[in-house]
Amino acid sequence: MTPRPRKLKVAVLFGGRSVEHDVSVVSAQGVMGALDEARFKAVPIGVTRQGTWLTPAQTEQALARIRQERLRSLDEPLGEGLLYRTAALAALRRVDIVFPLIHGTNGEDGTLQGLLEMAGMPYVGAGVAASALGMDKALQKTFFRHHDFPVVNDIEIKASDWARDRENVLRAAEATIGYPAFVKPANGGSSVGTSKARSREDLDVAIAEAFRYDRKVLVEEAIDAREVEIAILGNDEPEASPIGEITYEAEFYDYHAKYDDPATGLHIPADIPDDVATRITETALAAYKSIDCAGLARVDFFLLPDGHFFLNEVNTIPGFTPMSMYPKLWEYAGLPYRDLITRLIELGLERYQEKPRG
Ligand SMILES: Nc1ncnc2c1ncn2[C@@H]1O[C@H](COP(=O)(O)OP(=O)(O)O)[C@@H](O)[C@H]1O
Ligand SMILES: [Mg+2]
């Protein structure tokens, strides 16, 4: 009898300090539930809202409570920093690859990827630089603009400018962007801290609100457009899914529309003329490659009625529940959730093997 090959241990890292903690918990449960058990074994590592890493055993207990009590998050009010939880970090010694499913801060922004690079661990998804560019909308837009990608006009405001001279900032935003304007934290997600401003009063409130989440804020021209998204999968030779469209009843795709509103719809494939779809697909692939992305990303666009479009953002850890746009797009393309997860793990291992180690 041939011995059965050893199952690869996959650490599923989820939760975290960002506003997208709850979504991450759902994504992680989806991935762990769908992991191909013949090849992989999931090792869950939860990070609490306070930033504390739990050991796999503690995470199992926390997940059982989440299921029993219908909780949505991991909480430990007396959380300590990462360096005090060496047991949780040491759990990584016994796994073969890490699947980061933490959105936003310390998960999607390159910091976690840096830790994993230093630890010499293979992981799923984008590396340090692509993650950092994917997270920071200000840096990302500057980069894309320099590479001639179509991006919406904006100005960037630093907290120090705002503190020094609010009037001046408001005047500059009005002169360059005008109304209506979208105001958002540079490092954010799930539309938290994002609002539409139609007047100076709105703008003042919107900027102050966005600064609750970041020290950099963008004021953008508001675009009246359809919102379409495409899933990219691969390392140096990535592939694109068909295009999907989001529709919602809210004024924009805000937090409620994203997670709680049954009126929100995902339409796959989006009803778009072929030539426009081709250009969006090419732009998404080029954007992915330009930031040296790996594994996966969802690339989001604003599409105007005349076929022109703007590249809105690249998400390196997109929502990954079985119902989320990224997996749904691949499912439509013929790659079911389970096989998508397997492919992402393989891509993470391939990328790790490619790196010279001297
Ligand atoms: N310039 C804009 N014009 C029109 N709508 C916008 C603009 N910027 C953001 N929005 C709306 O806000 C949502 C969230 O903004 P986005 O930049 O995608 O940040 P997040 O990372 O939170 O998804 C978008 O999906 C869209 O509905
Ligand atoms: Mg978005």
mmCIF file of C-alpha atoms and ligand atoms in Angstrom:
data_model
loop_
_atom_site.group_PDB
_atom_site.id
_atom_site.type_symbol
_atom_site.label_atom_id
_atom_site.label_comp_id
_atom_site.label_asym_id
_atom_site.label_seq_id
_atom_site.Cartn_x
_atom_site.Cartn_y
_atom_site.Cartn_z
ATOM 1 C CA MET A 1 0.000 0.000 0.000
ATOM 2 C CA THR A 2 1.400 3.402 -0.894
ATOM 3 C CA PRO A 3 1.468 5.743 2.092
ATOM 4 C CA ARG A 4 -0.999 8.574 1.847
ATOM 5 C CA PRO A 5 0.767 11.877 1.233
ATOM 6 C CA ARG A 6 0.954 14.115 4.271
ATOM 7 C CA LYS A 7 -1.739 16.755 4.361
ATOM 8 C CA LEU A 8 -0.469 20.295 4.051
ATOM 9 C CA LYS A 9 -1.262 22.370 7.124
ATOM 10 C CA VAL A 10 -2.820 25.685 6.173
ATOM 11 C CA ALA A 11 -2.968 28.394 8.837
ATOM 12 C CA VAL A 12 -6.104 30.431 8.237
ATOM 13 C CA LEU A 13 -5.446 33.825 9.768
ATOM 14 C CA PHE A 14 -8.526 35.940 10.372
ATOM 15 C CA GLY A 15 -10.243 38.611 12.446
ATOM 16 C CA GLY A 16 -7.946 41.502 13.199
ATOM 17 C CA ARG A 17 -8.130 45.107 14.246
ATOM 18 C CA SER A 18 -9.800 46.589 11.191
ATOM 19 C CA VAL A 19 -13.414 47.643 10.767
ATOM 20 C CA GLU A 20 -13.779 44.571 8.531
ATOM 21 C CA HIS A 21 -13.203 42.109 11.394
ATOM 22 C CA ASP A 22 -16.686 40.554 11.164
ATOM 23 C CA VAL A 23 -16.455 39.992 7.405
ATOM 24 C CA SER A 24 -13.098 38.317 7.922
ATOM 25 C CA VAL A 25 -14.614 35.898 10.443
ATOM 26 C CA VAL A 26 -17.233 34.866 7.866
ATOM 27 C CA SER A 27 -14.631 34.538 5.071
ATOM 28 C CA ALA A 28 -12.443 32.331 7.293
ATOM 29 C CA GLN A 29 -15.337 30.067 8.216
ATOM 30 C CA GLY A 30 -16.132 29.750 4.506
ATOM 31 C CA VAL A 31 -12.558 28.828 3.590
ATOM 32 C CA MET A 32 -12.155 26.352 6.446
ATOM 33 C CA GLY A 33 -15.466 24.731 5.583
ATOM 34 C CA ALA A 34 -14.564 24.337 1.917
ATOM 35 C CA LEU A 35 -10.876 23.364 2.181
ATOM 36 C CA ASP A 36 -10.142 20.131 0.283
ATOM 37 C CA GLU A 37 -9.765 17.747 3.217
ATOM 38 C CA ALA A 38 -7.981 15.120 1.177
ATOM 39 C CA ARG A 39 -5.032 17.485 0.717
ATOM 40 C CA PHE A 40 -5.148 20.107 3.463
ATOM 41 C CA LYS A 41 -5.725 20.550 7.150
ATOM 42 C CA ALA A 42 -6.860 23.934 8.426
ATOM 43 C CA VAL A 43 -5.137 25.449 11.441
ATOM 44 C CA PRO A 44 -7.233 28.452 12.521
ATOM 45 C CA ILE A 45 -5.449 31.433 14.030
ATOM 46 C CA GLY A 46 -7.776 34.210 15.106
ATOM 47 C CA VAL A 47 -6.728 37.752 15.844
ATOM 48 C CA THR A 48 -9.039 39.611 18.215
ATOM 49 C CA ARG A 49 -10.438 43.079 17.615
ATOM 50 C CA GLN A 50 -7.807 44.268 20.044
ATOM 51 C CA GLY A 51 -5.018 42.771 17.922
ATOM 52 C CA THR A 52 -4.199 39.782 20.112
ATOM 53 C CA TRP A 53 -3.257 36.581 18.328
ATOM 54 C CA LEU A 54 -5.006 33.463 19.652
ATOM 55 C CA THR A 55 -3.444 30.012 19.537
ATOM 56 C CA PRO A 56 -5.184 27.434 17.311
ATOM 57 C CA ALA A 57 -6.761 25.842 20.425
ATOM 58 C CA GLN A 58 -8.019 29.205 21.687
ATOM 59 C CA THR A 59 -9.284 30.017 18.203
ATOM 60 C CA GLU A 60 -11.226 26.721 18.014
ATOM 61 C CA GLN A 61 -12.886 27.606 21.324
ATOM 62 C CA ALA A 62 -13.678 31.109 20.146
ATOM 63 C CA LEU A 63 -15.158 29.767 16.890
ATOM 64 C CA ALA A 64 -17.349 27.325 18.828
ATOM 65 C CA ARG A 65 -18.689 30.265 20.869
ATOM 66 C CA ILE A 66 -19.227 32.286 17.703
ATOM 67 C CA ARG A 67 -21.304 29.448 16.266
ATOM 68 C CA GLN A 68 -23.264 28.741 19.461
ATOM 69 C CA GLU A 69 -23.949 32.290 20.497
ATOM 70 C CA ARG A 70 -24.195 33.744 16.992
ATOM 71 C CA LEU A 71 -21.401 36.172 17.747
ATOM 72 C CA ARG A 72 -19.660 37.939 14.933
ATOM 73 C CA SER A 73 -16.276 38.739 16.340
ATOM 74 C CA LEU A 74 -13.378 37.595 18.471
ATOM 75 C CA ASP A 75 -13.004 39.786 21.514
ATOM 76 C CA GLU A 76 -10.593 39.852 24.359
ATOM 77 C CA PRO A 77 -10.713 43.207 26.062
ATOM 78 C CA LEU A 78 -7.487 42.629 27.962
ATOM 79 C CA GLY A 79 -5.549 41.887 24.789
ATOM 80 C CA GLU A 80 -1.794 42.028 24.816
ATOM 81 C CA GLY A 81 0.494 42.802 21.923
ATOM 82 C CA LEU A 82 1.805 40.234 19.480
ATOM 83 C CA LEU A 83 5.141 39.910 21.259
ATOM 84 C CA TYR A 84 3.426 38.641 24.406
ATOM 85 C CA ARG A 85 1.643 35.875 22.550
ATOM 86 C CA THR A 86 4.583 33.879 21.376
ATOM 87 C CA ALA A 87 2.523 30.665 21.585
ATOM 88 C CA ALA A 88 0.259 31.880 18.790
ATOM 89 C CA LEU A 89 3.212 32.920 16.651
ATOM 90 C CA ALA A 90 5.001 29.653 17.364
ATOM 91 C CA ALA A 91 1.972 27.797 15.975
ATOM 92 C CA LEU A 92 3.181 28.998 12.564
ATOM 93 C CA ARG A 93 6.244 26.732 12.955
ATOM 94 C CA ARG A 94 3.976 23.739 12.497
ATOM 95 C CA VAL A 95 2.168 24.872 9.373
ATOM 96 C CA ASP A 96 3.160 24.706 5.706
ATOM 97 C CA ILE A 97 1.517 27.868 4.443
ATOM 98 C CA VAL A 98 -0.481 30.815 5.768
ATOM 99 C CA PHE A 99 -3.757 31.943 4.218
ATOM 100 C CA PRO A 100 -4.227 35.553 5.372
ATOM 101 C CA LEU A 101 -7.899 36.516 5.453
ATOM 102 C CA ILE A 102 -7.562 39.634 7.583
ATOM 103 C CA HIS A 103 -8.860 42.685 5.756
ATOM 104 C CA GLY A 104 -7.379 46.127 6.181
ATOM 105 C CA THR A 105 -4.948 47.140 8.898
ATOM 106 C CA ASN A 106 -2.266 44.594 9.808
ATOM 107 C CA GLY A 107 -3.636 42.037 7.380
ATOM 108 C CA GLU A 108 -3.992 43.470 3.914
ATOM 109 C CA ASP A 109 -1.540 46.360 4.136
ATOM 110 C CA GLY A 110 1.799 44.562 3.859
ATOM 111 C CA THR A 111 2.617 44.520 7.577
ATOM 112 C CA LEU A 112 1.479 40.917 8.069
ATOM 113 C CA GLN A 113 3.159 39.966 4.787
ATOM 114 C CA GLY A 114 6.392 41.513 6.113
ATOM 115 C CA LEU A 115 6.160 39.443 9.269
ATOM 116 C CA LEU A 116 5.642 36.279 7.207
ATOM 117 C CA GLU A 117 8.571 37.170 4.924
ATOM 118 C CA MET A 118 10.796 37.633 7.955
ATOM 119 C CA ALA A 119 9.602 34.323 9.364
ATOM 120 C CA GLY A 120 10.343 32.625 6.024
ATOM 121 C CA MET A 121 6.758 31.390 5.662
ATOM 122 C CA PRO A 122 4.942 30.794 2.370
ATOM 123 C CA TYR A 123 1.617 32.619 2.228
ATOM 124 C CA VAL A 124 -1.332 33.143 -0.070
ATOM 125 C CA GLY A 125 -1.709 36.406 -1.957
ATOM 126 C CA ALA A 126 0.145 39.620 -2.588
ATOM 127 C CA GLY A 127 3.578 40.377 -1.159
ATOM 128 C CA VAL A 128 4.636 43.364 0.924
ATOM 129 C CA ALA A 129 4.798 46.080 -1.730
ATOM 130 C CA ALA A 130 1.638 45.139 -3.645
ATOM 131 C CA SER A 131 -0.279 44.828 -0.383
ATOM 132 C CA ALA A 132 0.882 48.244 0.789
ATOM 133 C CA LEU A 133 -0.017 49.852 -2.545
ATOM 134 C CA GLY A 134 -3.347 48.029 -2.634
ATOM 135 C CA MET A 135 -4.255 49.312 0.799
ATOM 136 C CA ASP A 136 -3.205 52.953 0.595
ATOM 137 C CA LYS A 137 -5.589 54.643 -1.838
ATOM 138 C CA ALA A 138 -3.433 57.770 -1.969
ATOM 139 C CA LEU A 139 -0.234 55.922 -2.912
ATOM 140 C CA GLN A 140 -2.168 53.604 -5.205
ATOM 141 C CA LYS A 141 -3.741 56.431 -7.158
ATOM 142 C CA THR A 142 -0.468 58.308 -7.473
ATOM 143 C CA PHE A 143 1.155 55.144 -8.787
ATOM 144 C CA PHE A 144 -1.651 54.393 -11.241
ATOM 145 C CA ARG A 145 -1.763 57.972 -12.471
ATOM 146 C CA HIS A 146 1.951 57.860 -13.228
ATOM 147 C CA HIS A 147 1.357 54.704 -15.224
ATOM 148 C CA ASP A 148 -1.458 56.333 -17.220
ATOM 149 C CA PHE A 149 -4.310 54.327 -15.765
ATOM 150 C CA PRO A 150 -7.600 56.255 -15.721
ATOM 151 C CA VAL A 151 -8.229 57.314 -12.111
ATOM 152 C CA VAL A 152 -10.672 59.831 -10.640
ATOM 153 C CA ASN A 153 -9.325 63.304 -9.788
ATOM 154 C CA ASP A 154 -8.605 63.801 -6.135
ATOM 155 C CA ILE A 155 -6.648 65.758 -3.608
ATOM 156 C CA GLU A 156 -4.935 64.268 -0.619
ATOM 157 C CA ILE A 157 -5.123 65.904 2.791
ATOM 158 C CA LYS A 158 -2.846 65.139 5.708
ATOM 159 C CA ALA A 159 -4.078 65.406 9.292
ATOM 160 C CA SER A 160 -1.379 67.983 9.952
ATOM 161 C CA ASP A 161 -2.708 70.257 7.122
ATOM 162 C CA TRP A 162 -6.213 69.890 8.512
ATOM 163 C CA ALA A 163 -5.096 70.735 12.032
ATOM 164 C CA ARG A 164 -3.123 73.758 10.841
ATOM 165 C CA ASP A 165 -5.658 75.404 8.540
ATOM 166 C CA ARG A 166 -9.077 73.892 7.940
ATOM 167 C CA GLU A 167 -10.281 76.878 5.911
ATOM 168 C CA ASN A 168 -7.392 76.586 3.532
ATOM 169 C CA VAL A 169 -7.950 72.848 3.043
ATOM 170 C CA LEU A 170 -11.659 73.353 2.364
ATOM 171 C CA ARG A 171 -10.932 76.120 -0.139
ATOM 172 C CA ALA A 172 -8.330 74.003 -1.940
ATOM 173 C CA ALA A 173 -10.719 71.034 -2.125
ATOM 174 C CA GLU A 174 -13.486 73.231 -3.500
ATOM 175 C CA ALA A 175 -11.206 74.815 -6.085
ATOM 176 C CA THR A 176 -9.753 71.511 -7.343
ATOM 177 C CA ILE A 177 -12.593 69.036 -6.875
ATOM 178 C CA GLY A 178 -15.832 70.948 -6.321
ATOM 179 C CA TYR A 179 -19.188 69.344 -5.535
ATOM 180 C CA PRO A 180 -20.391 66.704 -5.203
ATOM 181 C CA ALA A 181 -17.263 65.146 -3.766
ATOM 182 C CA PHE A 182 -16.418 61.818 -2.163
ATOM 183 C CA VAL A 183 -14.375 61.906 1.000
ATOM 184 C CA LYS A 184 -12.636 58.800 2.298
ATOM 185 C CA PRO A 185 -9.782 57.666 4.527
ATOM 186 C CA ALA A 186 -6.751 56.700 2.398
ATOM 187 C CA ASN A 187 -6.399 53.434 4.297
ATOM 188 C CA GLY A 188 -9.871 52.097 4.759
ATOM 189 C CA GLY A 189 -12.331 49.595 3.488
ATOM 190 C CA SER A 190 -15.991 48.572 3.487
ATOM 191 C CA SER A 191 -16.826 52.252 2.908
ATOM 192 C CA VAL A 192 -16.253 53.030 6.589
ATOM 193 C CA GLY A 193 -15.544 56.736 7.045
ATOM 194 C CA THR A 194 -16.582 57.443 3.425
ATOM 195 C CA SER A 195 -19.211 60.059 2.575
ATOM 196 C CA LYS A 196 -20.539 62.230 -0.203
ATOM 197 C CA ALA A 197 -20.342 65.985 0.261
ATOM 198 C CA ARG A 198 -22.531 68.527 -1.558
ATOM 199 C CA SER A 199 -21.653 71.687 0.282
ATOM 200 C CA ARG A 200 -18.926 73.241 2.367
ATOM 201 C CA GLU A 201 -20.745 72.164 5.558
ATOM 202 C CA ASP A 202 -20.909 68.577 4.308
ATOM 203 C CA LEU A 203 -17.282 68.652 3.278
ATOM 204 C CA ASP A 204 -16.146 69.906 6.664
ATOM 205 C CA VAL A 205 -18.059 67.137 8.476
ATOM 206 C CA ALA A 206 -17.000 64.468 5.944
ATOM 207 C CA ILE A 207 -13.296 65.281 6.235
ATOM 208 C CA ALA A 208 -13.439 65.301 10.039
ATOM 209 C CA GLU A 209 -15.231 61.939 9.934
ATOM 210 C CA ALA A 210 -12.685 60.392 7.547
ATOM 211 C CA PHE A 211 -9.832 61.541 9.813
ATOM 212 C CA ARG A 212 -11.247 59.324 12.567
ATOM 213 C CA TYR A 213 -9.896 56.384 10.567
ATOM 214 C CA ASP A 214 -6.629 57.559 9.085
ATOM 215 C CA ARG A 215 -4.089 60.371 9.034
ATOM 216 C CA LYS A 216 -4.556 60.783 5.258
ATOM 217 C CA VAL A 217 -7.853 61.584 3.579
ATOM 218 C CA LEU A 218 -8.838 61.771 -0.097
ATOM 219 C CA VAL A 219 -11.365 64.185 -1.543
ATOM 220 C CA GLU A 220 -12.441 62.893 -4.959
ATOM 221 C CA GLU A 221 -14.701 64.049 -7.725
ATOM 222 C CA ALA A 222 -17.966 62.155 -7.364
ATOM 223 C CA ILE A 223 -18.593 59.965 -10.400
ATOM 224 C CA ASP A 224 -22.116 58.999 -11.379
ATOM 225 C CA ALA A 225 -21.372 55.536 -12.693
ATOM 226 C CA ARG A 226 -22.062 51.817 -12.608
ATOM 227 C CA GLU A 227 -19.757 49.836 -10.343
ATOM 228 C CA VAL A 228 -18.164 46.797 -11.918
ATOM 229 C CA GLU A 229 -15.620 44.394 -10.490
ATOM 230 C CA ILE A 230 -13.351 41.717 -11.871
ATOM 231 C CA ALA A 231 -11.447 38.903 -10.179
ATOM 232 C CA ILE A 232 -7.780 38.318 -11.016
ATOM 233 C CA LEU A 233 -6.017 35.064 -10.164
ATOM 234 C CA GLY A 234 -2.380 34.116 -10.668
ATOM 235 C CA ASN A 235 1.202 35.171 -10.121
ATOM 236 C CA ASP A 236 3.261 36.457 -13.049
ATOM 237 C CA GLU A 237 0.744 35.285 -15.653
ATOM 238 C CA PRO A 238 -2.570 36.168 -14.071
ATOM 239 C CA GLU A 239 -5.986 35.373 -15.489
ATOM 240 C CA ALA A 240 -9.130 37.461 -15.332
ATOM 241 C CA SER A 241 -12.668 36.303 -14.570
ATOM 242 C CA PRO A 242 -15.746 37.647 -16.330
ATOM 243 C CA ILE A 243 -16.912 41.039 -15.035
ATOM 244 C CA GLY A 244 -19.549 41.439 -12.342
ATOM 245 C CA GLU A 245 -21.717 44.414 -11.469
ATOM 246 C CA ILE A 246 -22.940 45.653 -8.113
ATOM 247 C CA THR A 247 -26.319 47.356 -7.795
ATOM 248 C CA TYR A 248 -27.717 48.910 -4.615
ATOM 249 C CA GLU A 249 -30.523 51.114 -3.443
ATOM 250 C CA ALA A 250 -28.421 53.316 -1.189
ATOM 251 C CA GLU A 251 -26.932 56.506 -2.553
ATOM 252 C CA PHE A 252 -23.571 54.788 -2.827
ATOM 253 C CA TYR A 253 -22.123 51.378 -1.997
ATOM 254 C CA ASP A 254 -21.891 52.034 1.728
ATOM 255 C CA TYR A 255 -21.347 49.620 4.639
ATOM 256 C CA HIS A 256 -25.029 48.791 4.982
ATOM 257 C CA ALA A 257 -25.410 48.182 1.222
ATOM 258 C CA LYS A 258 -22.327 45.934 1.300
ATOM 259 C CA TYR A 259 -23.323 43.648 4.154
ATOM 260 C CA ASP A 260 -26.886 44.107 5.384
ATOM 261 C CA ASP A 261 -29.130 45.212 2.566
ATOM 262 C CA PRO A 262 -31.061 42.488 0.725
ATOM 263 C CA ALA A 263 -31.694 45.016 -2.062
ATOM 264 C CA THR A 264 -28.017 44.902 -3.038
ATOM 265 C CA GLY A 265 -27.402 42.725 -6.072
ATOM 266 C CA LEU A 266 -24.388 41.027 -7.656
ATOM 267 C CA HIS A 267 -24.875 40.527 -11.374
ATOM 268 C CA ILE A 268 -22.648 38.054 -13.162
ATOM 269 C CA PRO A 269 -21.814 38.601 -15.902
ATOM 270 C CA ALA A 270 -22.322 42.341 -16.057
ATOM 271 C CA ASP A 271 -24.262 43.495 -19.100
ATOM 272 C CA ILE A 272 -21.492 45.436 -20.854
ATOM 273 C CA PRO A 273 -20.626 45.745 -24.549
ATOM 274 C CA ASP A 274 -17.838 43.343 -25.554
ATOM 275 C CA ASP A 275 -15.337 46.029 -26.508
ATOM 276 C CA VAL A 276 -15.752 47.792 -23.156
ATOM 277 C CA ALA A 277 -15.461 44.498 -21.274
ATOM 278 C CA THR A 278 -12.253 43.731 -23.138
ATOM 279 C CA ARG A 279 -10.744 47.095 -22.238
ATOM 280 C CA ILE A 280 -11.734 46.761 -18.581
ATOM 281 C CA THR A 281 -10.230 43.258 -18.464
ATOM 282 C CA GLU A 282 -6.967 44.418 -20.044
ATOM 283 C CA THR A 283 -6.787 47.389 -17.679
ATOM 284 C CA ALA A 284 -7.396 45.185 -14.633
ATOM 285 C CA LEU A 285 -4.677 42.727 -15.660
ATOM 286 C CA ALA A 286 -2.233 45.539 -16.398
ATOM 287 C CA ALA A 287 -2.982 47.201 -13.045
ATOM 288 C CA TYR A 288 -2.467 43.885 -11.237
ATOM 289 C CA LYS A 289 0.865 43.321 -12.934
ATOM 290 C CA SER A 290 1.992 46.925 -12.492
ATOM 291 C CA ILE A 291 1.896 46.658 -8.688
ATOM 292 C CA ASP A 292 3.484 43.179 -8.868
ATOM 293 C CA CYS A 293 0.461 41.557 -7.307
ATOM 294 C CA ALA A 294 0.354 37.807 -6.642
ATOM 295 C CA GLY A 295 -2.278 35.200 -5.913
ATOM 296 C CA LEU A 296 -5.451 37.219 -6.098
ATOM 297 C CA ALA A 297 -7.035 40.627 -6.239
ATOM 298 C CA ARG A 298 -10.417 42.073 -7.038
ATOM 299 C CA VAL A 299 -10.145 45.118 -9.269
ATOM 300 C CA ASP A 300 -13.012 47.625 -9.073
ATOM 301 C CA PHE A 301 -14.088 50.145 -11.709
ATOM 302 C CA PHE A 302 -16.526 52.993 -12.207
ATOM 303 C CA LEU A 303 -18.160 52.618 -15.623
ATOM 304 C CA LEU A 304 -19.757 55.592 -17.387
ATOM 305 C CA PRO A 305 -22.671 55.287 -19.862
ATOM 306 C CA ASP A 306 -20.408 56.211 -22.806
ATOM 307 C CA GLY A 307 -18.054 53.284 -22.145
ATOM 308 C CA HIS A 308 -15.339 55.312 -20.445
ATOM 309 C CA PHE A 309 -14.268 53.968 -17.087
ATOM 310 C CA PHE A 310 -12.106 54.739 -14.085
ATOM 311 C CA LEU A 311 -9.986 52.297 -12.135
ATOM 312 C CA ASN A 312 -11.306 52.697 -8.582
ATOM 313 C CA GLU A 313 -9.208 50.321 -6.527
ATOM 314 C CA VAL A 314 -7.348 47.042 -6.272
ATOM 315 C CA ASN A 315 -8.275 44.893 -3.263
ATOM 316 C CA THR A 316 -5.606 42.339 -2.418
ATOM 317 C CA ILE A 317 -7.734 40.538 0.210
ATOM 318 C CA PRO A 318 -11.239 40.923 -1.181
ATOM 319 C CA GLY A 319 -14.324 39.646 0.650
ATOM 320 C CA PHE A 320 -13.966 35.882 0.453
ATOM 321 C CA THR A 321 -17.169 34.362 1.806
ATOM 322 C CA PRO A 322 -18.810 31.853 -0.565
ATOM 323 C CA MET A 323 -21.299 34.616 -1.442
ATOM 324 C CA SER A 324 -18.698 37.325 -2.103
ATOM 325 C CA MET A 325 -18.066 38.728 -5.576
ATOM 326 C CA TYR A 326 -14.527 37.318 -5.931
ATOM 327 C CA PRO A 327 -15.422 33.617 -5.421
ATOM 328 C CA LYS A 328 -18.741 34.070 -7.255
ATOM 329 C CA LEU A 329 -16.963 35.393 -10.353
ATOM 330 C CA TRP A 330 -14.662 32.367 -10.451
ATOM 331 C CA GLU A 331 -17.524 29.989 -9.793
ATOM 332 C CA TYR A 332 -19.290 31.460 -12.824
ATOM 333 C CA ALA A 333 -16.082 30.988 -14.812
ATOM 334 C CA GLY A 334 -16.091 27.269 -13.896
ATOM 335 C CA LEU A 335 -13.801 27.281 -10.863
ATOM 336 C CA PRO A 336 -15.749 26.295 -7.730
ATOM 337 C CA TYR A 337 -14.929 27.778 -4.294
ATOM 338 C CA ARG A 338 -13.048 24.666 -3.111
ATOM 339 C CA ASP A 339 -10.849 24.514 -6.229
ATOM 340 C CA LEU A 340 -10.251 28.248 -6.076
ATOM 341 C CA ILE A 341 -8.904 27.880 -2.535
ATOM 342 C CA THR A 342 -6.666 24.987 -3.639
ATOM 343 C CA ARG A 343 -5.357 27.056 -6.560
ATOM 344 C CA LEU A 344 -4.567 29.999 -4.276
ATOM 345 C CA ILE A 345 -2.602 27.751 -1.924
ATOM 346 C CA GLU A 346 -0.678 26.303 -4.884
ATOM 347 C CA LEU A 347 0.094 29.801 -6.165
ATOM 348 C CA GLY A 348 1.387 30.817 -2.720
ATOM 349 C CA LEU A 349 3.690 27.792 -2.645
ATOM 350 C CA GLU A 350 4.872 28.426 -6.217
ATOM 351 C CA ARG A 351 5.752 31.999 -5.422
ATOM 352 C CA TYR A 352 7.648 30.944 -2.299
ATOM 353 C CA GLN A 353 9.639 28.413 -4.291
ATOM 354 C CA GLU A 354 10.568 31.018 -6.878
ATOM 355 C CA LYS A 355 12.342 33.227 -4.385
ATOM 356 C CA PRO A 356 16.090 32.831 -4.303
ATOM 357 C CA ARG A 357 17.348 31.904 -0.858
ATOM 358 C CA GLY A 358 21.032 32.406 -0.435
HETATM 359 N N1 LIG B 1 -15.252 59.182 -6.561
HETATM 360 C C1 LIG B 1 -16.358 58.478 -6.333
HETATM 361 N N2 LIG B 1 -17.472 58.676 -7.092
HETATM 362 C C2 LIG B 1 -18.600 57.963 -6.873
HETATM 363 N N3 LIG B 1 -18.725 57.040 -5.892
HETATM 364 C C3 LIG B 1 -17.652 56.819 -5.096
HETATM 365 C C4 LIG B 1 -16.419 57.515 -5.292
HETATM 366 N N4 LIG B 1 -15.543 57.070 -4.361
HETATM 367 C C5 LIG B 1 -16.194 56.149 -3.638
HETATM 368 N N5 LIG B 1 -17.466 56.002 -4.061
HETATM 369 C C6 LIG B 1 -18.492 55.112 -3.482
HETATM 370 O O1 LIG B 1 -18.053 54.653 -2.210
HETATM 371 C C7 LIG B 1 -17.795 53.231 -2.233
HETATM 372 C C8 LIG B 1 -16.577 52.920 -1.389
HETATM 373 O O2 LIG B 1 -15.448 53.618 -1.871
HETATM 374 P P1 LIG B 1 -14.092 52.895 -2.203
HETATM 375 O O3 LIG B 1 -13.147 53.922 -2.683
HETATM 376 O O4 LIG B 1 -14.335 51.743 -3.099
HETATM 377 O O5 LIG B 1 -13.570 52.411 -0.784
HETATM 378 P P2 LIG B 1 -13.658 51.018 0.020
HETATM 379 O O6 LIG B 1 -12.239 50.561 0.132
HETATM 380 O O7 LIG B 1 -14.244 51.387 1.338
HETATM 381 O O8 LIG B 1 -14.498 50.071 -0.786
HETATM 382 C C9 LIG B 1 -17.666 52.908 -3.716
HETATM 383 O O9 LIG B 1 -17.965 51.552 -3.967
HETATM 384 C C10 LIG B 1 -18.671 53.868 -4.328
HETATM 385 O O10 LIG B 1 -20.014 53.421 -4.148
HETATM 386 MG MG MG B 2 -14.373 49.642 -2.767
#
